[in-house]
mmCIF file of C-alpha atoms in Angstrom:
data_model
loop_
_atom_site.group_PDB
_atom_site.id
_atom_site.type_symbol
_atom_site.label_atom_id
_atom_site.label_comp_id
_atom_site.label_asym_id
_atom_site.label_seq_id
_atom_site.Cartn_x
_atom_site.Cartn_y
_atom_site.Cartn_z
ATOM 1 C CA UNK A 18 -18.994 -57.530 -10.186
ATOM 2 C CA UNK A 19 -16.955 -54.110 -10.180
ATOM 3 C CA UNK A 20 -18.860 -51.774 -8.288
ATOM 4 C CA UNK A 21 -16.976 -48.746 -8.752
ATOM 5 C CA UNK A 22 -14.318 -48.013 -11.765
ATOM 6 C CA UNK A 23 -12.120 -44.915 -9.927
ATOM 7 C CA UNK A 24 -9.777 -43.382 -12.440
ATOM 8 C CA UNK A 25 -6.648 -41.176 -11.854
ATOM 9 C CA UNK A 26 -4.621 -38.842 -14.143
ATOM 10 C CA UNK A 27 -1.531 -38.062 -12.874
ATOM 11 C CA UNK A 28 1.429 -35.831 -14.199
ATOM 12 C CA UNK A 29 4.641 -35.282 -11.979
ATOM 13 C CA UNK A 30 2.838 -36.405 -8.451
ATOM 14 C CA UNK A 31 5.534 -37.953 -7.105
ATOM 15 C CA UNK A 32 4.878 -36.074 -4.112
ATOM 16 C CA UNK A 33 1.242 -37.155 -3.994
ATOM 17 C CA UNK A 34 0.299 -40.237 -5.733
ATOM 18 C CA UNK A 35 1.345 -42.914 -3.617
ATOM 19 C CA UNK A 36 -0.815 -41.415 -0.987
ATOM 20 C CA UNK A 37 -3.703 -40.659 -3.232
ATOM 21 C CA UNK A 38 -3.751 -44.692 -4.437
ATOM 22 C CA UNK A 39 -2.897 -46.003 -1.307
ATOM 23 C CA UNK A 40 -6.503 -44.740 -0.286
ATOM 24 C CA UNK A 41 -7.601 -46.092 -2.523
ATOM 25 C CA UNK A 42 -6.060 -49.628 -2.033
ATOM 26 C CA UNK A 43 -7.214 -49.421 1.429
ATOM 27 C CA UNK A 44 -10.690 -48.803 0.850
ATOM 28 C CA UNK A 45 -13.634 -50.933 2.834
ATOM 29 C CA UNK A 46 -15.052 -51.618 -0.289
ATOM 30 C CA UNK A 47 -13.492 -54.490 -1.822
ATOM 31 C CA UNK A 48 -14.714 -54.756 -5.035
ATOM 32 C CA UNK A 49 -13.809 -51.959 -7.452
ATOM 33 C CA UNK A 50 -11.441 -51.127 -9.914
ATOM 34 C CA UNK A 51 -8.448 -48.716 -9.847
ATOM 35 C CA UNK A 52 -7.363 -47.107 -13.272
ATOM 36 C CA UNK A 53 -4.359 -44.964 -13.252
ATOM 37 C CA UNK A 54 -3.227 -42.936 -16.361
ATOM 38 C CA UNK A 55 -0.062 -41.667 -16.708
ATOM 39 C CA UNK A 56 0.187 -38.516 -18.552
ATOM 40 C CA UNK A 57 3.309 -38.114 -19.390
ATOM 41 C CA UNK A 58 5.660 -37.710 -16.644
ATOM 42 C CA UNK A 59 8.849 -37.394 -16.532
ATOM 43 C CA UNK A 60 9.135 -37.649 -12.968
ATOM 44 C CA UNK A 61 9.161 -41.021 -10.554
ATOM 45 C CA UNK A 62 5.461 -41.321 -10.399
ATOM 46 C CA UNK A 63 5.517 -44.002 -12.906
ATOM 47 C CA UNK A 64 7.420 -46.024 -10.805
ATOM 48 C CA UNK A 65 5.819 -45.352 -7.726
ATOM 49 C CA UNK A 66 2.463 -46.384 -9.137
ATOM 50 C CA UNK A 67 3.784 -49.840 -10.776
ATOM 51 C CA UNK A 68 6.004 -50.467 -6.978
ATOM 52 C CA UNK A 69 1.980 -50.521 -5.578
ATOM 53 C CA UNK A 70 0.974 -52.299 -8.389
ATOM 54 C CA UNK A 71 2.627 -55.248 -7.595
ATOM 55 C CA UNK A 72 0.834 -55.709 -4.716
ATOM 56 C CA UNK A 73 -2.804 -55.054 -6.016
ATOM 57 C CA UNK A 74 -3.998 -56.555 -9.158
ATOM 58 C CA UNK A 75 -6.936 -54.466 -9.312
ATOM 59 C CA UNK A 76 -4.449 -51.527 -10.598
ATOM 60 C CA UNK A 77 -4.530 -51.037 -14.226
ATOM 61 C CA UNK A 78 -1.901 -48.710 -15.266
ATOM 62 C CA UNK A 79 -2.399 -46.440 -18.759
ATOM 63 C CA UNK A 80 -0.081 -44.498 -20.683
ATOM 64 C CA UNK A 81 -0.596 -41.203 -22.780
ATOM 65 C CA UNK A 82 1.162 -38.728 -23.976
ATOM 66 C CA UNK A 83 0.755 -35.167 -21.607
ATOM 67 C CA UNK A 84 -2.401 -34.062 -23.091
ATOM 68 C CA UNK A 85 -4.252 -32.760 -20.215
ATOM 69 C CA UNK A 86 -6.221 -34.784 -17.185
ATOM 70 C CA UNK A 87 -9.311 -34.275 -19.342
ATOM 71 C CA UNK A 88 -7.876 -36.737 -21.734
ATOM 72 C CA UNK A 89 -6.654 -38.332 -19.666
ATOM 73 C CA UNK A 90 -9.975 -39.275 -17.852
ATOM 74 C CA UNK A 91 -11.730 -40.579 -20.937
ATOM 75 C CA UNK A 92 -8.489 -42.909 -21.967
ATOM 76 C CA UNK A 93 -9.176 -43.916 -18.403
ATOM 77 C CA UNK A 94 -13.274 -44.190 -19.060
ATOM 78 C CA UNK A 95 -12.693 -46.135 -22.160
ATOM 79 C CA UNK A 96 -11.477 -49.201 -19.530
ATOM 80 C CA UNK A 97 -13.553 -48.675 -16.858
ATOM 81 C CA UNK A 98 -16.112 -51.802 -16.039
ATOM 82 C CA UNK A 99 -17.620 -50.518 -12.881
ATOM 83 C CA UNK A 100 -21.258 -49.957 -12.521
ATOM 84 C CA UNK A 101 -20.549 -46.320 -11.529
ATOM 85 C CA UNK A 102 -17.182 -44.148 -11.880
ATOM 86 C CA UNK A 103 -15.184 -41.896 -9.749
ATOM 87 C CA UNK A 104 -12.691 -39.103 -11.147
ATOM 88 C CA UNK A 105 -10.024 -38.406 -7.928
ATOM 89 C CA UNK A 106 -7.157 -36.037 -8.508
ATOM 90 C CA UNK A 107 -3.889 -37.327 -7.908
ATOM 91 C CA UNK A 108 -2.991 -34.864 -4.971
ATOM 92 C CA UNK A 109 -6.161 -35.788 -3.076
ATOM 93 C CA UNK A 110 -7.202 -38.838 -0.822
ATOM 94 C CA UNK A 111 -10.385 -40.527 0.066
ATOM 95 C CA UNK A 112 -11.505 -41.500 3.350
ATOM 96 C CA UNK A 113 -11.285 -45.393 4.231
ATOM 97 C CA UNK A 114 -15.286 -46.507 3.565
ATOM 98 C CA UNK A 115 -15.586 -43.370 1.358
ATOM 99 C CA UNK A 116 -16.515 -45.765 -1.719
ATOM 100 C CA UNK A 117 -18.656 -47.745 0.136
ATOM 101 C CA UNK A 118 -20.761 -45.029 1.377
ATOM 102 C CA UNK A 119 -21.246 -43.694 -2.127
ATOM 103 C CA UNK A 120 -22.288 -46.875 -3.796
ATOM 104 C CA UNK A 121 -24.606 -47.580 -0.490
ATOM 105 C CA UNK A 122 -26.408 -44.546 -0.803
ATOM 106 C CA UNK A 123 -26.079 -44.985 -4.826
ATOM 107 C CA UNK A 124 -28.172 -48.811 -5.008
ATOM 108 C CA UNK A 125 -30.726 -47.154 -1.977
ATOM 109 C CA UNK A 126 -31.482 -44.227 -3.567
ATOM 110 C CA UNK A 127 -31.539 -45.791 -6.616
ATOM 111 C CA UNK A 128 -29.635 -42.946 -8.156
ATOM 112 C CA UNK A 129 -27.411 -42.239 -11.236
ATOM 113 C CA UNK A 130 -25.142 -39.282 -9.234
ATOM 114 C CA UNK A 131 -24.418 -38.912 -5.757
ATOM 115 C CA UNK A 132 -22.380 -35.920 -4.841
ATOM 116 C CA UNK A 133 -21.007 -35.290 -0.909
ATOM 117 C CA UNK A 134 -18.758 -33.107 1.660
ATOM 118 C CA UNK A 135 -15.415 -32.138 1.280
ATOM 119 C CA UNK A 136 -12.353 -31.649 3.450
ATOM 120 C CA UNK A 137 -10.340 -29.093 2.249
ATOM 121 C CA UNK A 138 -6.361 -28.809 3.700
ATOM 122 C CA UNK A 139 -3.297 -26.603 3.865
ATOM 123 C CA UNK A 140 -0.598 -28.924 2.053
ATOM 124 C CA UNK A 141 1.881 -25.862 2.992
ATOM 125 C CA UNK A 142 0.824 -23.637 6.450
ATOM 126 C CA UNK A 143 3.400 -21.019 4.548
ATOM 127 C CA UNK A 144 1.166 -20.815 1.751
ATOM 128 C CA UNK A 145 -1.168 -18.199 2.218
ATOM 129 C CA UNK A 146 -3.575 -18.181 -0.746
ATOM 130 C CA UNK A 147 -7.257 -17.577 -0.471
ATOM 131 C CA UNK A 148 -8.362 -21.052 0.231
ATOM 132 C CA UNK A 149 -11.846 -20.989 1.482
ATOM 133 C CA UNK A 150 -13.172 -24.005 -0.787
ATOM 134 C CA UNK A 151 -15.443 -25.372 1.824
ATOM 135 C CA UNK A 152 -17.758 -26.862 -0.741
ATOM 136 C CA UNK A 153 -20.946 -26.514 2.216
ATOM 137 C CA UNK A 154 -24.240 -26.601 0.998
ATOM 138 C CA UNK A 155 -26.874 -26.623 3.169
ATOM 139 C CA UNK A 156 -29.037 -29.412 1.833
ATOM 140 C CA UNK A 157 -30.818 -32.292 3.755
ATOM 141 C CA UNK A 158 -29.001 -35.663 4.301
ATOM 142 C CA UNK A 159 -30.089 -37.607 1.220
ATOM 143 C CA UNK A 160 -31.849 -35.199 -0.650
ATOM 144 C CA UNK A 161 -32.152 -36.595 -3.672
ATOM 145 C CA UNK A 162 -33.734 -34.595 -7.102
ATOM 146 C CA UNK A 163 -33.248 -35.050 -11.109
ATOM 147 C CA UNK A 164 -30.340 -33.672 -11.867
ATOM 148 C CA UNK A 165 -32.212 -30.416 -13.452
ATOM 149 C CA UNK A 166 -33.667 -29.828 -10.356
ATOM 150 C CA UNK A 167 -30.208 -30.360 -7.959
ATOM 151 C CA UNK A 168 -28.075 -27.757 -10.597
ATOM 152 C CA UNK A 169 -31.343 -25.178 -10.124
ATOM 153 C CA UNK A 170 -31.279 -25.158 -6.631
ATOM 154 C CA UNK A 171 -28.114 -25.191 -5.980
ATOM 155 C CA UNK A 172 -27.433 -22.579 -8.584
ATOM 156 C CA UNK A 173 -29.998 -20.402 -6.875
ATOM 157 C CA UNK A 174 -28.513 -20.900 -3.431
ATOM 158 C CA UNK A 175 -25.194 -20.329 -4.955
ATOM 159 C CA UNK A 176 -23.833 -23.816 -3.915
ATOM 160 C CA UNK A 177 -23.326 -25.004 -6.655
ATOM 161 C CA UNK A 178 -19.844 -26.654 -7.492
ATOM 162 C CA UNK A 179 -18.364 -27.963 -10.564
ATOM 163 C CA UNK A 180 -15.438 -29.512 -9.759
ATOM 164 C CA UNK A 181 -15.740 -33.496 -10.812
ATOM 165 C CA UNK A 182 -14.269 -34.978 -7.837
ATOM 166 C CA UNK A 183 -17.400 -33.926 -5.769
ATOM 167 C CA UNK A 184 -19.465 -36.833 -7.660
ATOM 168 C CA UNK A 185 -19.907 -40.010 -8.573
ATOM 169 C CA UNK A 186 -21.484 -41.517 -11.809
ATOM 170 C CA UNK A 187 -22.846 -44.036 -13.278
ATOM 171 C CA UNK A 188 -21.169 -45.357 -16.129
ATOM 172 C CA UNK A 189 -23.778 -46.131 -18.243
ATOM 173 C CA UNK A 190 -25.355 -42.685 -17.846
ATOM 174 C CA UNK A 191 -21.958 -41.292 -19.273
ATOM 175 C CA UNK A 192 -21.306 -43.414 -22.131
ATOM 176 C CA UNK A 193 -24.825 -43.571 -23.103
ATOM 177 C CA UNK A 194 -25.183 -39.951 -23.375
ATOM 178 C CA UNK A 195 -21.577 -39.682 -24.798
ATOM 179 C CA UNK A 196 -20.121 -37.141 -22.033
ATOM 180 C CA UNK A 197 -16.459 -36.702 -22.954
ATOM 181 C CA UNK A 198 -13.832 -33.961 -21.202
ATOM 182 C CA UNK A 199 -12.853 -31.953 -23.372
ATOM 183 C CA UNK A 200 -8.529 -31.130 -23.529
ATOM 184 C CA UNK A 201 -8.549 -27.186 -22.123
ATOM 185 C CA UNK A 202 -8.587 -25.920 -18.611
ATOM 186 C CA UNK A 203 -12.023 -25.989 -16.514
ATOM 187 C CA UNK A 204 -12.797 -28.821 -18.503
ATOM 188 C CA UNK A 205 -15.246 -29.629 -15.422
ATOM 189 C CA UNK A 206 -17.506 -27.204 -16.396
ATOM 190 C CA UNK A 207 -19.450 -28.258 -19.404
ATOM 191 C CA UNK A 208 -18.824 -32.060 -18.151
ATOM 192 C CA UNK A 209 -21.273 -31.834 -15.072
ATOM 193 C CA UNK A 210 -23.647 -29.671 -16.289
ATOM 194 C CA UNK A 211 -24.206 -32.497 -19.320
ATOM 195 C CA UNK A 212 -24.296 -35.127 -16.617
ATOM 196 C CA UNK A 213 -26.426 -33.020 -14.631
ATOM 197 C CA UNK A 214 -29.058 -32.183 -17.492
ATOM 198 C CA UNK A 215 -29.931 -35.939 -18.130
ATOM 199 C CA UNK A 216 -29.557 -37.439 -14.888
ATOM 200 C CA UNK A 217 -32.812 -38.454 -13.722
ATOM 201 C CA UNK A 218 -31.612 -39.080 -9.910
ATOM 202 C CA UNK A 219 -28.860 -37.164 -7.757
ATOM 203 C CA UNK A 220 -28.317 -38.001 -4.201
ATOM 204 C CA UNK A 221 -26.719 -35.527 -1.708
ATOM 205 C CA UNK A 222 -25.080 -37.242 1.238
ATOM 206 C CA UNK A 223 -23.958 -34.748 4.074
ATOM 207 C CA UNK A 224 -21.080 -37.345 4.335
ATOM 208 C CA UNK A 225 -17.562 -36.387 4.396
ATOM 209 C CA UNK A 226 -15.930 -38.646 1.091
ATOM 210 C CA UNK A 227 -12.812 -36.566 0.183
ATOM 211 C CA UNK A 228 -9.649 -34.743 1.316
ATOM 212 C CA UNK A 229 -8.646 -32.493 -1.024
ATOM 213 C CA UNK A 230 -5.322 -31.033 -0.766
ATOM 214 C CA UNK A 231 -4.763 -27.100 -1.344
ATOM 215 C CA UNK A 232 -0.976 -25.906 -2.764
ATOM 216 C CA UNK A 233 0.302 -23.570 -4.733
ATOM 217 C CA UNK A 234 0.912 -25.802 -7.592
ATOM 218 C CA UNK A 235 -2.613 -26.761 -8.413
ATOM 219 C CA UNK A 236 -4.161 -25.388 -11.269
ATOM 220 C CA UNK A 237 -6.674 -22.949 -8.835
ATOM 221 C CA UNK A 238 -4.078 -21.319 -6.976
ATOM 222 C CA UNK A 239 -1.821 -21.046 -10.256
ATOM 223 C CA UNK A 240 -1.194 -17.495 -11.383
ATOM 224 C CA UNK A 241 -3.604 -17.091 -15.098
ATOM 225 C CA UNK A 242 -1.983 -17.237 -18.330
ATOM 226 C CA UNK A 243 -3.553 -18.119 -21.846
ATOM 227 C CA UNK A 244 -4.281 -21.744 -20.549
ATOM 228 C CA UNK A 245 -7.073 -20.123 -18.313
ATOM 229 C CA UNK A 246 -8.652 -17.886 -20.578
ATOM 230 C CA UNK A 247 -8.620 -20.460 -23.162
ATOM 231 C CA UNK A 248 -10.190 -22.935 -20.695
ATOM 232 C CA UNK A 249 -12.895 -20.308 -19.808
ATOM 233 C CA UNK A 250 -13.785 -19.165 -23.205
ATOM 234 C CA UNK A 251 -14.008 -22.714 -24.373
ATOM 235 C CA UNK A 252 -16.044 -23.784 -21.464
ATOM 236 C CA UNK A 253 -18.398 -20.768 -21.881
ATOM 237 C CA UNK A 254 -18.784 -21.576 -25.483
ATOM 238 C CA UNK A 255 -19.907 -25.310 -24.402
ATOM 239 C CA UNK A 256 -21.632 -24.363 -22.076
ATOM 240 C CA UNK A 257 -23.986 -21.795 -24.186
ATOM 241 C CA UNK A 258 -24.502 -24.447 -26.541
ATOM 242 C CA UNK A 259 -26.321 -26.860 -23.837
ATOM 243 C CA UNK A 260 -28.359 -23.685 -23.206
ATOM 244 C CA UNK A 261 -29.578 -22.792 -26.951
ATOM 245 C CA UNK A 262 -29.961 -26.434 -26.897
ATOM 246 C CA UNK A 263 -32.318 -26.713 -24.107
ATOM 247 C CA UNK A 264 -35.767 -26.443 -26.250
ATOM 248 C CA UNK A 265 -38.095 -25.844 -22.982
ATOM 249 C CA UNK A 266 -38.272 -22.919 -21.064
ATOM 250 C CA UNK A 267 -38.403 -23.294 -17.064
ATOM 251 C CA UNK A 268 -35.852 -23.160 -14.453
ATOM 252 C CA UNK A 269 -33.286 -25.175 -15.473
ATOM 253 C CA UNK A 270 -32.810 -23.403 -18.840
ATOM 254 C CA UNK A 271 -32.845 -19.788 -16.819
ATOM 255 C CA UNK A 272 -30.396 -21.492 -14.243
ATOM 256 C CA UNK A 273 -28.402 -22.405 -17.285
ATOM 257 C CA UNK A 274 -27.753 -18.759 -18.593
ATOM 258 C CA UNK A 275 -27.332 -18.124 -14.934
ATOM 259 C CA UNK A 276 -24.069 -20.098 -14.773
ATOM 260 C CA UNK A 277 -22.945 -19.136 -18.558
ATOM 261 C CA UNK A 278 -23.035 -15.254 -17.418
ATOM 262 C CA UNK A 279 -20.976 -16.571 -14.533
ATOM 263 C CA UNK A 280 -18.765 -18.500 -16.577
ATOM 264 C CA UNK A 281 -18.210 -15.118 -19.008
ATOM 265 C CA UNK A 282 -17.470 -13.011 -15.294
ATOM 266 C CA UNK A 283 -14.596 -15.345 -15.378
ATOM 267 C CA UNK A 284 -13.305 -15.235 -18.298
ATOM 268 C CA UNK A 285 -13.269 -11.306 -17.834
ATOM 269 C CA UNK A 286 -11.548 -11.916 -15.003
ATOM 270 C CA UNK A 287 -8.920 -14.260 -16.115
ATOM 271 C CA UNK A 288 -8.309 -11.699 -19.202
ATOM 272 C CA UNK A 289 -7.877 -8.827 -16.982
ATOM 273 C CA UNK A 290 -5.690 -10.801 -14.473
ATOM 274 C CA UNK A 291 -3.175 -12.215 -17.408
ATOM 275 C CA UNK A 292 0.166 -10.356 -18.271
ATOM 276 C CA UNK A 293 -1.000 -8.246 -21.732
ATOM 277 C CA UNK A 294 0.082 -10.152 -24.679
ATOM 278 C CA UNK A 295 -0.814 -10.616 -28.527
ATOM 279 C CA UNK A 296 -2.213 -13.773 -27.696
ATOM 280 C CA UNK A 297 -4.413 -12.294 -24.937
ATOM 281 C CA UNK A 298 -5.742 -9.150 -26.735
ATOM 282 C CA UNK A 299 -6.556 -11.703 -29.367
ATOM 283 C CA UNK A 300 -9.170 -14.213 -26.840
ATOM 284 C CA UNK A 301 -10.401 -10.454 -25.593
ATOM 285 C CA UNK A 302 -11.389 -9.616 -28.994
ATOM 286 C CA UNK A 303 -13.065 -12.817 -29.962
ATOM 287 C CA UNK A 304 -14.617 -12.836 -26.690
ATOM 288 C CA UNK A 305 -16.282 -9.547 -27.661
ATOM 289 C CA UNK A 306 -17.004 -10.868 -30.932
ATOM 290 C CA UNK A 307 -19.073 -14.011 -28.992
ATOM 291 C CA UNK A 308 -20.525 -11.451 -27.140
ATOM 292 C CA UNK A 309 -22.263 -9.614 -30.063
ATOM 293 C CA UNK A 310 -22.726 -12.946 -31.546
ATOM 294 C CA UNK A 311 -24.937 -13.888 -28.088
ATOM 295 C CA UNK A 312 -25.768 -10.602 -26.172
ATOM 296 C CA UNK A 313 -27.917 -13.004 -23.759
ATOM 297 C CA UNK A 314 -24.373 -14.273 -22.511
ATOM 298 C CA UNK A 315 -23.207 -11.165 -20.884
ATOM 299 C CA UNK A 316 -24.619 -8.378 -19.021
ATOM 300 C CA UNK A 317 -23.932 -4.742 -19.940
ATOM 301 C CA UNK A 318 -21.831 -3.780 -17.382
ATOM 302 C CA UNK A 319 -19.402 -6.704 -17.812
ATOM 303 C CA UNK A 320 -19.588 -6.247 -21.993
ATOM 304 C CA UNK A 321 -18.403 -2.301 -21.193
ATOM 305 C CA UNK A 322 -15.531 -3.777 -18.293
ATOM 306 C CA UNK A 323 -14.557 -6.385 -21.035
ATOM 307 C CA UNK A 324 -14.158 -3.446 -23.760
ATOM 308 C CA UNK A 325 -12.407 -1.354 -21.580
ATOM 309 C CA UNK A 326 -9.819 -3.759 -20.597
#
């Protein structure tokens, strides 16, 4: 039996991806399954990635045309057979038992999510972005909560992180519920918080899983242009949905418009930081326009900083 389906979306790694699968490869845990979809490059990472595959035949490789790693991901899902998934980034690497620790604490806890530590690294000591993506949070070893209650508390100590790479899921629980990426940036965003809002049991393990790489290429440190806004407003839009859709009131709904304020703060932000263009004055005006449409989404003084822009 597959124990763990862990899917990759690359696009021009070549710097990266034999490194990131190779960690893969070696991993203590023996039985899983290692999907890697190629989207679209142009570069050698293809051939890197079928050199490795020779040797392993638990590599599947998949092909797509460049349509973003959120597509890429559920091409990927659509193959998976594991009894729980893991999305890794094709610049990062896992630590040797790293799988094995997650499916461990996974079958004990008897849990549909288990999320962990990160170590975060300089790829370039010359780069000198703002890198302080620790991921810390301060819970107990093995805490585990529904997934309501995790995102709450979390949210509330303002440790809460979206990225996808910091969990693990069961594959049922996203195919059953239908949880699909969607093809803009932050495509993260409304992903976990579906996961999170029907997962009955998420385990924290203050375990370190993952080494994630920091550069200037990745999408974080890039500088914002109409790919980010776009990836903000649609997130905040998805986002607000799964809160109007929420019929009880309680703390997870009021966590909930929490984050989507949040999630409009950056979308003013990433508006204010792009280069002026028609395309840009455009997503400011609808975004005012959503704003109107849902005043509960934004608070004053960000709906006057947006208008003022």
């Amino acid at each position: 039996m597959i124990k763990i389906s862990v899917i990759v979306p690359f696009y021009n790694q070549e710097k990266f991806i034999e490194k990131c699968v190779l960690s893969i490869m070696n991993q203590t845990l023996k039985d899983i399954q290692i999907i890697l979809v190629d989207d679209g490059s142009t570069d050698k990472s293809k051939e890197i990635v079928e050199a490795l595959a020779k040797s392993d035949d638990r590599i599947l490789i998949l092909e797509q045309k460049n349509q973003g790693q959120g597509i890429a991901r559920n091409y990927g899902l659509n193959y998976a057979s594991g009894e729980f998934v893991y999305f890794l980034d094709s610049d990062d690497y896992l630590n040797d038992n790293a799988l094995e620790v997650c499916y461990k604490n996974l079958i004990n806890n008897s849990a549909q999510i288990i999320t962990f530590r990160v170590k975060c690294f300089l790829d370039d000591r010359d780069f000198n972005a703002k890198w302080n993506y620790l991921y810390n949070r301060t819970l107990k070893h093995e805490t585990v909560l529904t997934g309501q209650d995790y995102f709450s508390l979390t949210n509330e100590l303002e440790e809460f992180y979206i990225p996808v790479w910091l969990y693990c899921f069961s594959r049922e629980l996203l195919v059953e519920n239908k949880i699909d990426f969607e093809s803009y940036y932050h495509e993260d965003v409304p992903y976990i918080l579906s996961a999170l809002a029907v997962a009955n049991k998420i385990v924290y393990i203050d375990h370190e899983i993952i080494n994630r790489r920091i550069h200037q290429s990745s999408v974080m440190n890039q500088k914002k242009t109409i790919k980010h806004v776009l990836g903000y407003y649609s997130a905040l839009v998805a986002c607000n949905a799964i809160y109007m859709g929420l019929e009880e009131k309680g703390r997870f709904k009021k966590n909930v418009l929490k984050y989507v304020k949040n999630t409009f703060r950056g979308l003013r932000y990433a508006i204010q930081d792009c280069e002026k263009s028609e395309e840009i004055e455009k997503l400011r005006k609808k975004s005012i326009i959503l704003a109107f449409r849902y005043p509960w989404i934004i608070s004053f003084k960000s709906f006057v900083r947006l208008f003022m822009i």
